[in-house]
PDB file of C-alpha atoms and ligand atoms in Angstrom:
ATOM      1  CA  UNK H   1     114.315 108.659 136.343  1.00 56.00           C
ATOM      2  CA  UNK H   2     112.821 111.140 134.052  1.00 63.00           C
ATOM      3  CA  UNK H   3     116.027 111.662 132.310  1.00 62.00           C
ATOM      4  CA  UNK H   4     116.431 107.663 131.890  1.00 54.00           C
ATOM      5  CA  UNK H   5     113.356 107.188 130.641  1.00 53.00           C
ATOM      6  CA  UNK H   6     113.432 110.019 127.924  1.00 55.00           C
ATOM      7  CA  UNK H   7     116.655 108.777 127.029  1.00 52.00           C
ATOM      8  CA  UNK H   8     115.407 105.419 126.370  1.00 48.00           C
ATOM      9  CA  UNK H   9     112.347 106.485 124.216  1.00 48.00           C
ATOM     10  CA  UNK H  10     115.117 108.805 122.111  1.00 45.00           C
ATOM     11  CA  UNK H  11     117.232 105.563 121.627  1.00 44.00           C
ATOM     12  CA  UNK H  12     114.190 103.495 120.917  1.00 42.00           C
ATOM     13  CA  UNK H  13     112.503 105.731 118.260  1.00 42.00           C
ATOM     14  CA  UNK H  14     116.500 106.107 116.509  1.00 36.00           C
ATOM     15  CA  UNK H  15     116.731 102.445 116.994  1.00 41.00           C
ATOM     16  CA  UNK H  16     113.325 101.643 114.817  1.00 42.00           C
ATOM     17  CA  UNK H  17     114.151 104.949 112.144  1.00 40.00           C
ATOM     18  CA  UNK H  18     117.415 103.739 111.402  1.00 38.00           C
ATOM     19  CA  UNK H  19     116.086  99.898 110.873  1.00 42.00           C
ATOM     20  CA  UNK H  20     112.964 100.939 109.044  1.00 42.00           C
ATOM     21  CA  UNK H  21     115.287 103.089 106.650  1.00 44.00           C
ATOM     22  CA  UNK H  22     117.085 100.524 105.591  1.00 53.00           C
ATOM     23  CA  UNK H  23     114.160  98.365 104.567  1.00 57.00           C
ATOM     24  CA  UNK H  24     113.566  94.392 104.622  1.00 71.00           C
ATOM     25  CA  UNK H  25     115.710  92.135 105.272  1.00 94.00           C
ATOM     26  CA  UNK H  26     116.483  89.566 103.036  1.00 98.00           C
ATOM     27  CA  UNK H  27     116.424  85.742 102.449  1.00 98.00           C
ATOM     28  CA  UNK H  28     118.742  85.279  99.688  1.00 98.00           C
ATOM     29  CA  UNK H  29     121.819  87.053  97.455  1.00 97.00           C
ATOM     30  CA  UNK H  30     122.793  87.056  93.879  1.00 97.00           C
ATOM     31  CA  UNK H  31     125.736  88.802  92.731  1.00 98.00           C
ATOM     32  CA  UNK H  32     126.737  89.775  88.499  1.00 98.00           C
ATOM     33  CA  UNK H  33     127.947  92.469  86.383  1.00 98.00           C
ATOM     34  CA  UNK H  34     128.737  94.400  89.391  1.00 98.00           C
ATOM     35  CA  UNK H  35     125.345  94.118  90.722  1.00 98.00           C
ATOM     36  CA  UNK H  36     124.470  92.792  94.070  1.00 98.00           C
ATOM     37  CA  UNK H  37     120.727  91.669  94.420  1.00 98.00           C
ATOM     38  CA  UNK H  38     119.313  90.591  97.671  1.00 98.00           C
ATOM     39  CA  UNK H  39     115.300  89.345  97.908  1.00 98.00           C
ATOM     40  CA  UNK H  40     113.309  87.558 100.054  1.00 98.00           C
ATOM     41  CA  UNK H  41     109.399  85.727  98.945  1.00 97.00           C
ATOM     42  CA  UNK H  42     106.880  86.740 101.502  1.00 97.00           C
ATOM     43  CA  UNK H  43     103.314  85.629 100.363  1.00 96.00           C
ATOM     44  CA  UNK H  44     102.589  86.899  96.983  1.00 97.00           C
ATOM     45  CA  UNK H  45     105.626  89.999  96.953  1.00 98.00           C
ATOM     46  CA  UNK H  46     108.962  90.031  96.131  1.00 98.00           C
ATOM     47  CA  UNK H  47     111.280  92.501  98.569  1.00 98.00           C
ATOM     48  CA  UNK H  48     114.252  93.278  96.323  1.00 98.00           C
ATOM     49  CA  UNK H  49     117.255  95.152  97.373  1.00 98.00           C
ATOM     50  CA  UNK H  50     119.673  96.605  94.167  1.00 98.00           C
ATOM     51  CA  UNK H  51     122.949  97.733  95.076  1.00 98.00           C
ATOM     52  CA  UNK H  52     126.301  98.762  92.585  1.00 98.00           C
ATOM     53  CA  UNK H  53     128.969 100.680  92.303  1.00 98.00           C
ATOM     54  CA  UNK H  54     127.785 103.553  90.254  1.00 98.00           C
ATOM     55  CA  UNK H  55     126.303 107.061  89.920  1.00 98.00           C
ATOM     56  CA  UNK H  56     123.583 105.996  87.757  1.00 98.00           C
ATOM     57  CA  UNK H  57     121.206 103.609  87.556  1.00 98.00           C
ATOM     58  CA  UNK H  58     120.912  99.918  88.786  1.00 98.00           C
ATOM     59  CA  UNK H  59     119.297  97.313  87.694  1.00 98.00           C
ATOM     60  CA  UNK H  60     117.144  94.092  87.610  1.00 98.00           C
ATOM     61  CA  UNK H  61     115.351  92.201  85.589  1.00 98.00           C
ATOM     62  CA  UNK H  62     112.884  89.002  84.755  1.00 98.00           C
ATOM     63  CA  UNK H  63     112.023  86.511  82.220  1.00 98.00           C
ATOM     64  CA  UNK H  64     113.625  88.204  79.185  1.00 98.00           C
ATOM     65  CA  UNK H  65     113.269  85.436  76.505  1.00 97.00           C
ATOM     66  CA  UNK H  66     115.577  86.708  73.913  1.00 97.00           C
ATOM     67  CA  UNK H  67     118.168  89.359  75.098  1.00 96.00           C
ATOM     68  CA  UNK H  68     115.985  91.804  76.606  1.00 96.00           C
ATOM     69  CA  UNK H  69     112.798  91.119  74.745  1.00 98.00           C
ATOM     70  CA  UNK H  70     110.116  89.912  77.078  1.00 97.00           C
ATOM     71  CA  UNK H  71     111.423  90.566  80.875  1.00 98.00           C
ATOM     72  CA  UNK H  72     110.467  92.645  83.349  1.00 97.00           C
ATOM     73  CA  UNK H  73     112.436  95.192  84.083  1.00 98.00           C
ATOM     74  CA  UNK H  74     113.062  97.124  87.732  1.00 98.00           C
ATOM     75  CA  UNK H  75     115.405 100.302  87.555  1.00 98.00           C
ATOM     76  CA  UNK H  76     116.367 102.535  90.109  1.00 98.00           C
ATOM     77  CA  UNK H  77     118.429 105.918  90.500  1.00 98.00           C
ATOM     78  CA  UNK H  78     119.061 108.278  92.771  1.00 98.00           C
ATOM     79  CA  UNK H  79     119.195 112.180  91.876  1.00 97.00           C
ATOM     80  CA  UNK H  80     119.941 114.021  95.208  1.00 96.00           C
ATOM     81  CA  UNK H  81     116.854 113.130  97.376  1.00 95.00           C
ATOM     82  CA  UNK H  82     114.969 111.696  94.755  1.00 97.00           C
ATOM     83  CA  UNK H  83     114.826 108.434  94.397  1.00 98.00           C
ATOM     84  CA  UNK H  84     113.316 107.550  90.825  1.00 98.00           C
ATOM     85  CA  UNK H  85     112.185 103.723  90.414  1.00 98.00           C
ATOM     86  CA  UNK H  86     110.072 101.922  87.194  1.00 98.00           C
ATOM     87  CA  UNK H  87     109.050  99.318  85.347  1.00 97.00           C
ATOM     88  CA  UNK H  88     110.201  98.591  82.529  1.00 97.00           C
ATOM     89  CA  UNK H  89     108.836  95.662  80.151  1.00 97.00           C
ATOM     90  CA  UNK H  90     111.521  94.164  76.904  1.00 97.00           C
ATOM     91  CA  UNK H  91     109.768  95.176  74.166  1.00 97.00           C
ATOM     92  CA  UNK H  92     112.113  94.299  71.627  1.00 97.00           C
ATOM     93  CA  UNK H  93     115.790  92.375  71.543  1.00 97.00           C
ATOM     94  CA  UNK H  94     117.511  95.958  72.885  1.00 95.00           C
ATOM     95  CA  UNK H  95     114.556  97.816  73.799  1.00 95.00           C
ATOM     96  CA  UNK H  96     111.977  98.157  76.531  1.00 96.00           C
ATOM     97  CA  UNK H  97     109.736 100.877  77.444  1.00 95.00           C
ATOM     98  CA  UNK H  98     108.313 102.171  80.707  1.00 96.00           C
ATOM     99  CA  UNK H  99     104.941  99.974  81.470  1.00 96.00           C
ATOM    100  CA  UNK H 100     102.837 102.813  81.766  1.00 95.00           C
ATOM    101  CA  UNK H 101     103.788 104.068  78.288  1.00 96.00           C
ATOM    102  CA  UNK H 102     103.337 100.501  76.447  1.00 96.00           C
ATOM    103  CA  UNK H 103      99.070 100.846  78.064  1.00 96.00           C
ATOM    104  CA  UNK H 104     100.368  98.764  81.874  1.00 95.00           C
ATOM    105  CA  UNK H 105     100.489  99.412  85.075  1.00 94.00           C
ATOM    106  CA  UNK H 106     103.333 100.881  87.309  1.00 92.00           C
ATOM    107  CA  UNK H 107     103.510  98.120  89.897  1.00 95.00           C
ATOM    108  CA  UNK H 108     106.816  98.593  91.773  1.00 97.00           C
ATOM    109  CA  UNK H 109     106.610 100.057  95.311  1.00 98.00           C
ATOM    110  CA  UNK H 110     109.780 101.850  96.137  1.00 98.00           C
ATOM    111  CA  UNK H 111     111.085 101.135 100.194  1.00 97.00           C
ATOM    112  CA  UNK H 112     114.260 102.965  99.726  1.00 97.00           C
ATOM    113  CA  UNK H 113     116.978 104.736  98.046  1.00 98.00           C
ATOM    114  CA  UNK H 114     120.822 106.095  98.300  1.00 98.00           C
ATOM    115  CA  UNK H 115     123.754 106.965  97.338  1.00 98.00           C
ATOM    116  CA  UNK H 116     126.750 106.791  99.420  1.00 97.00           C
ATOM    117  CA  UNK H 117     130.257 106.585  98.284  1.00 97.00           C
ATOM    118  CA  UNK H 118     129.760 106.457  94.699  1.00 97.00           C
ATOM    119  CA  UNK H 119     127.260 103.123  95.382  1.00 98.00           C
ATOM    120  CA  UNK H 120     123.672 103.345  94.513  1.00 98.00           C
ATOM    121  CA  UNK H 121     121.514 101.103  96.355  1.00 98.00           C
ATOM    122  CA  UNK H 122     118.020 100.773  95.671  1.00 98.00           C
ATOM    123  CA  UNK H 123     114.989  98.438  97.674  1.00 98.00           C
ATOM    124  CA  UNK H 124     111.323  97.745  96.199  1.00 98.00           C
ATOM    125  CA  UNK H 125     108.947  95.642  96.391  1.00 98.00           C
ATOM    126  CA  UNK H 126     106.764  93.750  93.435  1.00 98.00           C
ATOM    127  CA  UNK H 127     103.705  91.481  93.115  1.00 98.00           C
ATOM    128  CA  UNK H 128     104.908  87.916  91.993  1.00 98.00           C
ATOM    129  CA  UNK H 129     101.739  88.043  89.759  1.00 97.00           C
ATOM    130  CA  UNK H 130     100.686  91.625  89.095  1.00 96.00           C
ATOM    131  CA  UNK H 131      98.266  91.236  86.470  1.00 95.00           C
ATOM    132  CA  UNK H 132      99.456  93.464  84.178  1.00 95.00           C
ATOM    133  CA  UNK H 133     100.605  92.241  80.613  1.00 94.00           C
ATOM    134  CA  UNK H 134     103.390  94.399  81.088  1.00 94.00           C
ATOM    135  CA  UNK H 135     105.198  92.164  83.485  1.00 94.00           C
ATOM    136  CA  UNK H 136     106.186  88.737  83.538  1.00 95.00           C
ATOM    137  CA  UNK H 137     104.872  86.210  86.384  1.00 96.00           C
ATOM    138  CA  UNK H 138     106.976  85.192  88.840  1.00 97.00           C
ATOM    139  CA  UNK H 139     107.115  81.714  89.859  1.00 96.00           C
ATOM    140  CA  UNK H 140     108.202  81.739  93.765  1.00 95.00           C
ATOM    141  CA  UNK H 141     109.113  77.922  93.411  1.00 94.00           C
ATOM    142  CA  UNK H 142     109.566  77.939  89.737  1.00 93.00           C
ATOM    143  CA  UNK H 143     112.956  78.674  87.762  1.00 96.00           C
ATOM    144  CA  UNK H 144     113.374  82.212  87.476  1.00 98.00           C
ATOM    145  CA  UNK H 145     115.727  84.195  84.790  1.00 98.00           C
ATOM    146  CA  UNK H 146     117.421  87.084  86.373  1.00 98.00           C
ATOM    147  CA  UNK H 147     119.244  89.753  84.646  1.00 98.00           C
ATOM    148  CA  UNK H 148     121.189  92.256  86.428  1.00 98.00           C
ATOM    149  CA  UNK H 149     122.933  95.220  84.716  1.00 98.00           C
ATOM    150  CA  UNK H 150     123.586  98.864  86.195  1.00 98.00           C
ATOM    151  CA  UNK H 151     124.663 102.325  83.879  1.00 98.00           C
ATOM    152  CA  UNK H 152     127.169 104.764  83.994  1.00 98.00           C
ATOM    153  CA  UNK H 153     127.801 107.664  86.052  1.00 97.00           C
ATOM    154  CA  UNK H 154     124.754 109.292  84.713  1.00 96.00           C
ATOM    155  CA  UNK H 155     120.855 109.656  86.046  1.00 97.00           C
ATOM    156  CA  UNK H 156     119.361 108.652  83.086  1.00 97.00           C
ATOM    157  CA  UNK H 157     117.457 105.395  82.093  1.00 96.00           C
ATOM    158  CA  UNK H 158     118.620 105.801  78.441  1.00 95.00           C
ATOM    159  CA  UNK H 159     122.064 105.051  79.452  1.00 96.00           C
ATOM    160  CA  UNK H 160     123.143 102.161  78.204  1.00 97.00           C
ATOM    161  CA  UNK H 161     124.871  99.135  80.380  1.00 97.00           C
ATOM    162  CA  UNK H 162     128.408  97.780  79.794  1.00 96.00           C
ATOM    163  CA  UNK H 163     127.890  94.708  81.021  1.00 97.00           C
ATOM    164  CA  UNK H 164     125.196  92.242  81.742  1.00 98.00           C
ATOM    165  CA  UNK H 165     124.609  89.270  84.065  1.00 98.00           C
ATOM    166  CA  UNK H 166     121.652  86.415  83.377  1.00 98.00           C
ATOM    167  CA  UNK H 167     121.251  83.393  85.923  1.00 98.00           C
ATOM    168  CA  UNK H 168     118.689  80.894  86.776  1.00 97.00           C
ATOM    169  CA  UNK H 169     117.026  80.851  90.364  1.00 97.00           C
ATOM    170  CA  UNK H 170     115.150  79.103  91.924  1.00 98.00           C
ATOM    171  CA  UNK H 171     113.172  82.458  94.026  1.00 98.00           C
ATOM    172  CA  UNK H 172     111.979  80.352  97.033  1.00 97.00           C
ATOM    173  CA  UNK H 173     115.017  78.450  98.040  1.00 97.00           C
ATOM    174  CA  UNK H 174     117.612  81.322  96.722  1.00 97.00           C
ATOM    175  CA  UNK H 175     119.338  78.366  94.734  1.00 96.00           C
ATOM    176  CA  UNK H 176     121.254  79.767  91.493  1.00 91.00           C
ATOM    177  CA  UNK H 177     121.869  77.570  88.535  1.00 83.00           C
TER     178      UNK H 177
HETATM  179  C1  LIG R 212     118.777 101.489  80.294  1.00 57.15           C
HETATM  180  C2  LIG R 212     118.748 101.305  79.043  1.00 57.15           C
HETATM  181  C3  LIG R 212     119.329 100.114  78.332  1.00 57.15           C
HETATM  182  C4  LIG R 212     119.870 100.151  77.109  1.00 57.15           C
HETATM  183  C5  LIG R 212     120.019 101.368  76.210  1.00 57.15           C
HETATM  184  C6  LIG R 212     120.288  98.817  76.777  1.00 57.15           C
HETATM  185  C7  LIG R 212     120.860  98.433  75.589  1.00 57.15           C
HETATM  186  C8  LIG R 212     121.184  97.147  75.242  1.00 57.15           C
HETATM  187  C9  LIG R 212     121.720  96.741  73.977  1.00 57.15           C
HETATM  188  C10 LIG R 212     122.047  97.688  72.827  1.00 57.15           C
HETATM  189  C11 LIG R 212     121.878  95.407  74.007  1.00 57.15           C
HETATM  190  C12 LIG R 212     122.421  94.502  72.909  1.00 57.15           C
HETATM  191  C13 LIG R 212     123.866  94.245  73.184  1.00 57.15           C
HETATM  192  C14 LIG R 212     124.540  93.389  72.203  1.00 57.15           C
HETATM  193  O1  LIG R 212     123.859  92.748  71.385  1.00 57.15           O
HETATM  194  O2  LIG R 212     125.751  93.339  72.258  1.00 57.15           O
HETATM  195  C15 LIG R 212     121.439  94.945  75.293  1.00 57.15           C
HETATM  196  C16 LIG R 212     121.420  93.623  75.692  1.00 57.15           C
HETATM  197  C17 LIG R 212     121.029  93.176  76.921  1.00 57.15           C
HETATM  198  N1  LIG R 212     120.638  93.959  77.987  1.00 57.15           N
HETATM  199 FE1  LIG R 212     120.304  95.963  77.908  1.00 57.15          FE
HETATM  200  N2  LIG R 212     120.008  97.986  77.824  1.00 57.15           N
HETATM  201  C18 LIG R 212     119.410  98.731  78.819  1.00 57.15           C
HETATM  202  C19 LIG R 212     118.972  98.272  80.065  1.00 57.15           C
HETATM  203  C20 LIG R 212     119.073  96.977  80.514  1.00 57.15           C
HETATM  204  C21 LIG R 212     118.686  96.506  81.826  1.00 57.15           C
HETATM  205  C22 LIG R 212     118.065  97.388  82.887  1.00 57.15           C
HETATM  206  C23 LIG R 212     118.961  95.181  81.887  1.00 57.15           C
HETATM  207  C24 LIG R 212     118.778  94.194  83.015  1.00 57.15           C
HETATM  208  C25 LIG R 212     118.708  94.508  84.288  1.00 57.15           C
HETATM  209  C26 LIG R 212     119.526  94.794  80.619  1.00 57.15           C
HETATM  210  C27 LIG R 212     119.918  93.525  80.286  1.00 57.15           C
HETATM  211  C28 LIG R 212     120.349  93.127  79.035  1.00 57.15           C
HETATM  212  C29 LIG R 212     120.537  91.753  78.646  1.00 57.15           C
HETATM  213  C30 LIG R 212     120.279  90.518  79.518  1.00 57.15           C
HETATM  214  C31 LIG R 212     120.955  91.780  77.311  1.00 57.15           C
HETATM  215  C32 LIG R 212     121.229  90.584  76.439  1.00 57.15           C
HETATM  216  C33 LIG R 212     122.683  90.223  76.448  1.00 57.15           C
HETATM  217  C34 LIG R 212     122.952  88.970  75.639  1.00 57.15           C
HETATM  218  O3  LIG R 212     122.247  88.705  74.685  1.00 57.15           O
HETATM  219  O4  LIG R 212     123.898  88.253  75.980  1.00 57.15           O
HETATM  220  N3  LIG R 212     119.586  95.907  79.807  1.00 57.15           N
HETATM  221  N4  LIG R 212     121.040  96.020  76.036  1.00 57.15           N
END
């Protein structure tokens, strides 16, 4: 009986470690330039979930207004068992800077990181309205610009994209435009 029950408890506490590693789960799923994004609304945070096909980093981003210029920007690698997340803000049409380094604040918590197979996946959460000038507000029931983009093999956030995705979503209801 002692047995049993120890066995249970072992199963139990693997049970909630695996499903606590792999973070949130999510409401809705976007998917461009090789990029899958997943995110649910809950309250006044976004849980985002970043996943591609690469070695380097991945990628996602708000609000840009022209090209880059103007979004808020979310990127993610992983460097053995480092996971390295920031935020980025657009500061010009093919630049943006790290929001700590422009006078901001770093707002993005980081859940989780891997990668597995050549696929980098990474899961955050953000403030819909942080406060900081740095980022752009996010409008749960508003329309929403997303950008997604990931680099090349390479663990650096200087590395530039190929590609690029933009869509318009609606955060709340998951509905893309
Ligand atoms: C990591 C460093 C990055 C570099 C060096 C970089 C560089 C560039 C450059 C040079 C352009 C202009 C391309 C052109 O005019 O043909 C561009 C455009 C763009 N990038 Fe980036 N980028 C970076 C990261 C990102 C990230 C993280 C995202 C979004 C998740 C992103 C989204 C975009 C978008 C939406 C455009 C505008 C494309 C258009 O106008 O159609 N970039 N980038």
């Amino acid at each position: 009986m002692k047995k049993l029950l120890s066995g249970l408890i072992t199963f139990l506490i693997c049970f909630v470690a695996i499903h606590s590693a792999q973070g949130a789960s999510y409401d809705h799923e976007m998917k461009g330039a090789g990029v899958t994004f997943s995110w649910k609304v809950d309250g006044d945070t976004l849980h985002g979930k970043m996943s591609a096909k690469t070695k380097g980093w991945v990628a996602v981003g708000f609000n840009p207004v022209e090209q880059m210029q103007g979004g808020n920007y979310i990127l993610g690698y992983v460097d053995g068992s480092d996971v390295e997340v920031v935020g980025h803000f657009g500061t010009r049409k093919i630049n943006h800077d790290l929001d700590e380094e422009l006078g901001g604040t770093s707002d993005v918590t980081v859940v989780g990181g891997s990668e597995k197979g050549g696929t980098t996946t990474i899961e955050f959460t953000i403030p819909l309205n942080s406060g900081d000038e740095y980022d752009t507000v996010l409008e749960a029931d508003g329309e929403t610009t997303v950008v997604l983009a990931h680099g090349p093999p390479r663990d650096s956030f200087k590395a530039r994209h190929r590609k690029q995705a933009i869509m318009k979503v609606n955060l709340s209801t998951g509905e893309v435009q």
